Each structure stands twice: as structure tokens, then as C-alpha cells.
PDB file of C-alpha atoms in Angstrom:
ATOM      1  CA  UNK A 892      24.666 -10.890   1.641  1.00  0.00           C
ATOM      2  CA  UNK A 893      22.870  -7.610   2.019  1.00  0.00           C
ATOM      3  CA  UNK A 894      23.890  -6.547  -1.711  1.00  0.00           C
ATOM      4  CA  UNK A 895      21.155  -8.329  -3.416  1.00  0.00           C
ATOM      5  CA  UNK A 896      18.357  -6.648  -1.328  1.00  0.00           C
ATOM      6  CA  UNK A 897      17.865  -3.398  -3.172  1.00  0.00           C
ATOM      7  CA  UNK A 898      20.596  -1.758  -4.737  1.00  0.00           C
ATOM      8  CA  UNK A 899      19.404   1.953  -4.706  1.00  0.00           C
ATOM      9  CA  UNK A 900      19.418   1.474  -0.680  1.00  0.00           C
ATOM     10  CA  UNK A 901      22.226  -0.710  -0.336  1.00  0.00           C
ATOM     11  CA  UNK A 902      25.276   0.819  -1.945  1.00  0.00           C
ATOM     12  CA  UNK A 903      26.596   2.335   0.557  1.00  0.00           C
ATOM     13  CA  UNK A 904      28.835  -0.827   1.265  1.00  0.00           C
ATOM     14  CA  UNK A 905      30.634   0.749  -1.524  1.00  0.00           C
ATOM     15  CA  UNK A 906      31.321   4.153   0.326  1.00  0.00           C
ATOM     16  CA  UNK A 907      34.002   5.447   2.641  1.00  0.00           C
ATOM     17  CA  UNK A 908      34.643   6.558   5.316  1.00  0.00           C
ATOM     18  CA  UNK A 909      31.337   6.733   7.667  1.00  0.00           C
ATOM     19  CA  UNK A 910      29.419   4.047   5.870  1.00  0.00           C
ATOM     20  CA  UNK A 911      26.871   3.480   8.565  1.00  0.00           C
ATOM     21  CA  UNK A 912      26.349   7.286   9.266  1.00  0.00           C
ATOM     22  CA  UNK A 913      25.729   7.995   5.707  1.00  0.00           C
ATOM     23  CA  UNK A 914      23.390   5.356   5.683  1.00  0.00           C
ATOM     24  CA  UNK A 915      21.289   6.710   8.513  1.00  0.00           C
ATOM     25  CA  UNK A 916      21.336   9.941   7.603  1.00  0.00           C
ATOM     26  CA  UNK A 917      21.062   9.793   3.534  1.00  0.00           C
ATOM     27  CA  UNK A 918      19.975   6.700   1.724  1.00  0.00           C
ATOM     28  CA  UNK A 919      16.547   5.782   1.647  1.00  0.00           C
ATOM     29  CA  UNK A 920      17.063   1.919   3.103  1.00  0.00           C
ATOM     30  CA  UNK A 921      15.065   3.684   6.264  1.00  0.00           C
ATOM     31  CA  UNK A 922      12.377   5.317   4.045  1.00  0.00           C
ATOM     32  CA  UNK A 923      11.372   1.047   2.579  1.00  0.00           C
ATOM     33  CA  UNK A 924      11.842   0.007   5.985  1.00  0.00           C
ATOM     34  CA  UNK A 925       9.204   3.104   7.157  1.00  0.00           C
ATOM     35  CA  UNK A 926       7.290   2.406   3.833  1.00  0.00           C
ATOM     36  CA  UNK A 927       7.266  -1.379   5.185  1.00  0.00           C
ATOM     37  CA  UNK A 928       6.155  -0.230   8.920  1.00  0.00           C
ATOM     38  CA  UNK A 929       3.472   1.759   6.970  1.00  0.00           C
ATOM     39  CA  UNK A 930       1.992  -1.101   5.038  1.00  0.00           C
ATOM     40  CA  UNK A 931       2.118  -3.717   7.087  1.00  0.00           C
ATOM     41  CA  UNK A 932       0.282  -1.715  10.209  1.00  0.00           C
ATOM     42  CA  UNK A 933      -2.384   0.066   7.705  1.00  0.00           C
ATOM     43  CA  UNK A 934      -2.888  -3.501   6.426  1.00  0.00           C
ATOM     44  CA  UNK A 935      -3.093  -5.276   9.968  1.00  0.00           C
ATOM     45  CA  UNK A 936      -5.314  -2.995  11.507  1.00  0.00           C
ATOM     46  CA  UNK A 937      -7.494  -2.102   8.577  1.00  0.00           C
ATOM     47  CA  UNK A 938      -8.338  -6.151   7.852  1.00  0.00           C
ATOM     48  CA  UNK A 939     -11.035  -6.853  10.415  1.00  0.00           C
ATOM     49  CA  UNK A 940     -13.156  -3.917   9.547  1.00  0.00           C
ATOM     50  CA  UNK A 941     -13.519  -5.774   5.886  1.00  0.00           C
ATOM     51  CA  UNK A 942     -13.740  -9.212   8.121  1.00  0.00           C
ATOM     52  CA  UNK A 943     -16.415  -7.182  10.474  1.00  0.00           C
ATOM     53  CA  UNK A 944     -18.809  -6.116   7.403  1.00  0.00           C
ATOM     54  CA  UNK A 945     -18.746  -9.626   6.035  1.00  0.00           C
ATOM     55  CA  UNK A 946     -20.220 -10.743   9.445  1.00  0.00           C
ATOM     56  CA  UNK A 947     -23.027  -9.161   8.941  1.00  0.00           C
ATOM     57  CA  UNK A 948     -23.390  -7.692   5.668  1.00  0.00           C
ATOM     58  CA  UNK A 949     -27.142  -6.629   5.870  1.00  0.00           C
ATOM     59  CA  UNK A 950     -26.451  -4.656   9.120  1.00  0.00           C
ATOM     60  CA  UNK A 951     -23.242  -3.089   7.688  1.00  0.00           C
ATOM     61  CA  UNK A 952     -25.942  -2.113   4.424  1.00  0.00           C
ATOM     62  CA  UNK A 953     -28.516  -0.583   6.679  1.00  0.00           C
ATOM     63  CA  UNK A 954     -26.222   1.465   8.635  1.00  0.00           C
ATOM     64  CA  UNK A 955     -23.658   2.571   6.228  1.00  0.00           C
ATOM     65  CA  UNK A 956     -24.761   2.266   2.225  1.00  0.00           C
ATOM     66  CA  UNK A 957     -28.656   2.772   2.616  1.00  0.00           C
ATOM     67  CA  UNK A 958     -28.364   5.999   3.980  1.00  0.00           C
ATOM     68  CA  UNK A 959     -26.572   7.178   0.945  1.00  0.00           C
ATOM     69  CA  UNK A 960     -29.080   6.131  -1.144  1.00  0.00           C
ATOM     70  CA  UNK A 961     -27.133   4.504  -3.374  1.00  0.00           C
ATOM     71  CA  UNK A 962     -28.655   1.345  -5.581  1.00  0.00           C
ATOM     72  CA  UNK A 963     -27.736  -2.470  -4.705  1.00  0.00           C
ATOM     73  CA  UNK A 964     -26.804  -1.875  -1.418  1.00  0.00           C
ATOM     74  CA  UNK A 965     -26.096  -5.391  -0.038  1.00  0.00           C
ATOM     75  CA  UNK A 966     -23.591  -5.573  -3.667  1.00  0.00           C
ATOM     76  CA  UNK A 967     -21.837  -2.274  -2.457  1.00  0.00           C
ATOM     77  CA  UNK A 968     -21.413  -4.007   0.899  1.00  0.00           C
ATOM     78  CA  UNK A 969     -19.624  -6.718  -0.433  1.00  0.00           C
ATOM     79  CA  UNK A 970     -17.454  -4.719  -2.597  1.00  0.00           C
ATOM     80  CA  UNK A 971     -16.555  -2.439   0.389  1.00  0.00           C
ATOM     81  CA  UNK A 972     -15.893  -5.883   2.756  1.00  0.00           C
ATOM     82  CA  UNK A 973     -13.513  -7.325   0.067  1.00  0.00           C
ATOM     83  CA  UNK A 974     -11.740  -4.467  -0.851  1.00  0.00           C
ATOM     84  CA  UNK A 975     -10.917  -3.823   2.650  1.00  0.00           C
ATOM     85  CA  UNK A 976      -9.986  -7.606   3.274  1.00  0.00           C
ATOM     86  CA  UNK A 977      -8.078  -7.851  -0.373  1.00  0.00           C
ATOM     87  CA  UNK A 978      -6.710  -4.597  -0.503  1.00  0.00           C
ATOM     88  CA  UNK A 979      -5.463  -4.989   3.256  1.00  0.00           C
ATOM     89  CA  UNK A 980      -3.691  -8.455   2.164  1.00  0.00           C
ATOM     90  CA  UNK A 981      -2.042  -6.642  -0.673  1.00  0.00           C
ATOM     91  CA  UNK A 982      -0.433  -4.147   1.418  1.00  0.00           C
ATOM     92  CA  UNK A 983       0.816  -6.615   4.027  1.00  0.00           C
ATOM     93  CA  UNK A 984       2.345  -8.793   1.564  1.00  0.00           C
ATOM     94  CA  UNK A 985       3.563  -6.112  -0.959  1.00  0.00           C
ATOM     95  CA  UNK A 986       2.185  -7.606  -3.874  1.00  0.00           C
ATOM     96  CA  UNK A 987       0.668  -5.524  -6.619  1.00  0.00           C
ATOM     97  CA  UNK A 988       0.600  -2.961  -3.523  1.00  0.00           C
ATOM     98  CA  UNK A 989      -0.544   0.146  -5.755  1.00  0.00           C
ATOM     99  CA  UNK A 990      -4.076  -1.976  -6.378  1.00  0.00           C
ATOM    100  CA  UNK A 991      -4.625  -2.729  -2.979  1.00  0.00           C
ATOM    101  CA  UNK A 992      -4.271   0.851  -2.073  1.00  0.00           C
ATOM    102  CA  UNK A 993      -5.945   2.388  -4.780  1.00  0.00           C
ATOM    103  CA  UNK A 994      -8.941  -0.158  -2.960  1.00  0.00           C
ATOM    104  CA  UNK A 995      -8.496   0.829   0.324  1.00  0.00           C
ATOM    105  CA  UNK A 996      -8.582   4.803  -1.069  1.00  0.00           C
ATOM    106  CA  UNK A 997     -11.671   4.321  -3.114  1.00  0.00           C
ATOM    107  CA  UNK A 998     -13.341   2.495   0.039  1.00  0.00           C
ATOM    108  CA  UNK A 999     -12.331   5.061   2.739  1.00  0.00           C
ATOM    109  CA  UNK A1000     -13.056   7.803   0.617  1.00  0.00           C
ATOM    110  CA  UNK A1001     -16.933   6.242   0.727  1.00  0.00           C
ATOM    111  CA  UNK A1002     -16.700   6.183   4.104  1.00  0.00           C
ATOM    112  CA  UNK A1003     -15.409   9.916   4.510  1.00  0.00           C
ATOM    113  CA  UNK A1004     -18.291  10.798   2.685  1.00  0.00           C
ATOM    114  CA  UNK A1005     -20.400   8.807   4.821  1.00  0.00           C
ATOM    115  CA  UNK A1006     -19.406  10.093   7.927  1.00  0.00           C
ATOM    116  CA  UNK A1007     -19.718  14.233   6.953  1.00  0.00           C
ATOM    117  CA  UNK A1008     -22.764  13.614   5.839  1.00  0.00           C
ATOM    118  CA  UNK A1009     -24.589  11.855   8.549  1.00  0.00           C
ATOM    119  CA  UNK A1010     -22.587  13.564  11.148  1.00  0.00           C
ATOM    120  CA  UNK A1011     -21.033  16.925   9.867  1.00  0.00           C
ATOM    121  CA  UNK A1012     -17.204  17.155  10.306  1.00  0.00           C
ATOM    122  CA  UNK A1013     -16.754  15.304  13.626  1.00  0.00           C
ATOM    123  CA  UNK A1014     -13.276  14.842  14.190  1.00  0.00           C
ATOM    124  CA  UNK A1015     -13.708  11.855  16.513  1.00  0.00           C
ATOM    125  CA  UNK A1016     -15.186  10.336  13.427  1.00  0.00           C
ATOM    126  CA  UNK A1017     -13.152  11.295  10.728  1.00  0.00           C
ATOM    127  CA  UNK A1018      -9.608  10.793  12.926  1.00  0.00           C
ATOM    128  CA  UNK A1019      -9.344   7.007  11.901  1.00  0.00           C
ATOM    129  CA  UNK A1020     -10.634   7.583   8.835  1.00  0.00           C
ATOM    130  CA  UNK A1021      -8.035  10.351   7.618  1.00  0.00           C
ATOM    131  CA  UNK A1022      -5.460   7.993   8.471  1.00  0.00           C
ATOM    132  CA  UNK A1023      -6.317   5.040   6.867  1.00  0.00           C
ATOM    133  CA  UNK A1024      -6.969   7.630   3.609  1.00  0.00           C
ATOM    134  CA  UNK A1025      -3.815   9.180   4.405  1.00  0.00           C
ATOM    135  CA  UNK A1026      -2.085   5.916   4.467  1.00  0.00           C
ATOM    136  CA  UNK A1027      -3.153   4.480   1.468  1.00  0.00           C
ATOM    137  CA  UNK A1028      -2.404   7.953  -0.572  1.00  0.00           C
ATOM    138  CA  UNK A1029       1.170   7.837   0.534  1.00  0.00           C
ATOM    139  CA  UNK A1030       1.931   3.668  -0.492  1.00  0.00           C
ATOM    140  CA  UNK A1031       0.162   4.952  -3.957  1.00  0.00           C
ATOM    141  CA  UNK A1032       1.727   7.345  -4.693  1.00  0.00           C
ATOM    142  CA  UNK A1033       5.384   6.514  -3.525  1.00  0.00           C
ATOM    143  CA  UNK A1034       4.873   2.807  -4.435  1.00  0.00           C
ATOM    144  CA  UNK A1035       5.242  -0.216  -2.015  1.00  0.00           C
ATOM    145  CA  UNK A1036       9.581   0.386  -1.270  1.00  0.00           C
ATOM    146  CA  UNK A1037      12.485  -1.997  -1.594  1.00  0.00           C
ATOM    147  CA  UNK A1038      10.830  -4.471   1.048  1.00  0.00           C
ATOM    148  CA  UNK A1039       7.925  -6.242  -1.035  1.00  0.00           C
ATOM    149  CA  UNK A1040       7.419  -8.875  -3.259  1.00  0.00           C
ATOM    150  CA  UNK A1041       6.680  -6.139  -5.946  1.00  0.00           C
ATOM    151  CA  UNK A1042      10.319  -5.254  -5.814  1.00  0.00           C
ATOM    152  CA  UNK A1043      10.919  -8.866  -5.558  1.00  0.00           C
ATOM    153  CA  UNK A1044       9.295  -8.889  -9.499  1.00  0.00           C
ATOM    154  CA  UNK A1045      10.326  -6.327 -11.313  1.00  0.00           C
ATOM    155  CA  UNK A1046      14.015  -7.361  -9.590  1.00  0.00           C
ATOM    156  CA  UNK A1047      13.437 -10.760 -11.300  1.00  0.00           C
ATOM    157  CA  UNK A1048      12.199  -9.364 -14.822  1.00  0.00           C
ATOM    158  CA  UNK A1049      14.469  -6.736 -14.674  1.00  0.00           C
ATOM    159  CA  UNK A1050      17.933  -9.202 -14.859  1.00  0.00           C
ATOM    160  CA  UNK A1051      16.101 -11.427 -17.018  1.00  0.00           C
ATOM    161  CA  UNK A1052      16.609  -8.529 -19.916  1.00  0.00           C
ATOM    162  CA  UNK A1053      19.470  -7.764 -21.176  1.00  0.00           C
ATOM    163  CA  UNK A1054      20.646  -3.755 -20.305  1.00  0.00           C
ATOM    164  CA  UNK A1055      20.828  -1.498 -23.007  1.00  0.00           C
ATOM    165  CA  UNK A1056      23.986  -0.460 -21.806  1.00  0.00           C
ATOM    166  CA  UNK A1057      25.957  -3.720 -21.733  1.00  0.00           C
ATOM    167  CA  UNK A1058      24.696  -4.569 -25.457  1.00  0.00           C
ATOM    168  CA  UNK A1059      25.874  -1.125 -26.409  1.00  0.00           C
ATOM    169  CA  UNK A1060      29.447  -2.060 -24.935  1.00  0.00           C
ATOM    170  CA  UNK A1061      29.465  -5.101 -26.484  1.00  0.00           C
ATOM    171  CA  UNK A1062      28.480  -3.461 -30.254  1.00  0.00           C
ATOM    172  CA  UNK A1063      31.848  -1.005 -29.317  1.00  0.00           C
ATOM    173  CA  UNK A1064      33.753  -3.442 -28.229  1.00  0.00           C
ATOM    174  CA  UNK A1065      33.490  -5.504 -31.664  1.00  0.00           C
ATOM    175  CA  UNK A1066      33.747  -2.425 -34.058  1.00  0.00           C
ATOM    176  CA  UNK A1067      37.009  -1.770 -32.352  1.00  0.00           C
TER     177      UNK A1067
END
């Protein structure tokens, strides 16, 4: 039953002698379950900030992008909304979870800048902010875990090919 879930973090059904210990102390089926925690609560709680801008996206431009000075402002809105919203939707789900973090990082990292430079290094500013960066760094770089449909993909197009291995038996096996 629980075999077919992710192998790397499963096989301890295989071991002896203090299965569930192992487990809980050495296989990495808690680090996708934190990875999962970690993705699904960035995404949950990031969403209505992109869902907030889209509200109003002309106030969200003369607060946040104007002041920056940067050109097209009411176009940077939008593409600061729906990377929030899409990137936040890719996270929860699990699918192509690098992209939607890689959105949410270029996005926050915007909004770090925003915030030291109209206010200097406030921390009550930047607290939420470094999270949300530091979240979206980690499911980037470490990847999206065992629990998301990612997995669920390459898990599918993986058994589809045949393993080098097994074709190598086989060529043995017939020149013996």
C-alpha cells in the first residue's frame, strides 16, 4: 500500500529490527512531509496578497511600483499579482513547484527592495517578507519532495522507460 508512494522514503518496510524508529530518526519520509507543510502554508498564506493587488491594481501601482520608478507600472502590477496568485497555486498543488517558486522569489525579492528603500531596514517590515523569500529559496532549491504531483510525473515517465540496468541483464543473460 504505502510502497508505491516514494521509494527513497519508503523502504524501510524492508528493514529490521526497529523499522519505525529508523524511520523517524533517518529516512527523509519526514523531510517531504515538512517540505509538504512548507509549501502548502507558504502557498496558502501568500495567495491573497496576489488576490489583494488584483483588487485594486492602480492603488497597489501607486504605493508599491511608482516609487521605484520603474516604467509600466500598472504592467509590473499585474505581473507581481499573478505571480503571487500562480506561483502560490503551484506550490500548493506541487506541480512544476520549482517555477512557482522561482515566481514567488523574483516577486518578494521586489518587494525586499521596496521596503529598504522606502523605509531603511525595518525589521517589522522585512519579518514577513524574509520568510516568504526564505521559503521559496528552500522549495527551489531542494525541489517540491516525495508529496507532489511533480513526483507524481517523473514517477510516471520514469517506469514508462525501460532501466538501463534491466536491459543490461537481459544482453548478459542471452550471451550466456
Amino acid at each position: 500500500m504505502l510502497a508505491g508512494l516514494c521509494p527513497a522514503s519508503l523502504n524501510f518496510l524492508n528493514d529490521s529490527g526497529f523499522p519505525v524508529l529508523r524511520t523517524i530518526l533517518s529516512k527523509p519520509l519526514l523531510a517531504d512531509l515538512g517540505l509538504l507543510v512548507l509549501r502548502v502554508f507558504t502557498g496558502t498564506l501568500l495567495i491573497h496578497h496576489g488576490y489583494e493587488k488584483l483588487a485594486n491594481i492602480d492603488n497597489f501601482a501607486d504605493a508599491f511600483v511608482r516609487p521605484l520608478h520603474l516604467p509600466f507600472p500598472i504592467v509590473l502590477s499585474y505581473i507581481a499579482a499573478f505571480s503571487e496568485i500562480g506561483g502560490s497555486w503551484l506550490l500548493i498543488t506541487g506541480l512544476l513547484t520549482r517555477f512557482g517558486a522561482l515566481a514567488i522569489l523574483g516577486t518578494i525579492t521586489v518587494a525586499i527592495y521596496h521596503a529598504v528603500i522606502t523605509a531603511g531596514f525595518n525589521i517589522y517590515l522585512l519579518e514577513l517578507l524574509g520568510l516568504y523569500f526564505a521559503a521559496a529559496a528552500a522549495v527551489l532549491a531542494v525541489g517540491p519532495g516525495c508529496f507532489s504531483i511533480d513526483e507524481l510525473i517523473v514517477r510516471r515517465f520514469s517506469s514508462a522507460e525501460p532501466s538501463e540496468s534491466s536491459e543490461s541483464d537481459a544482453f548478459a543473460g542471452s550471451v550466456n
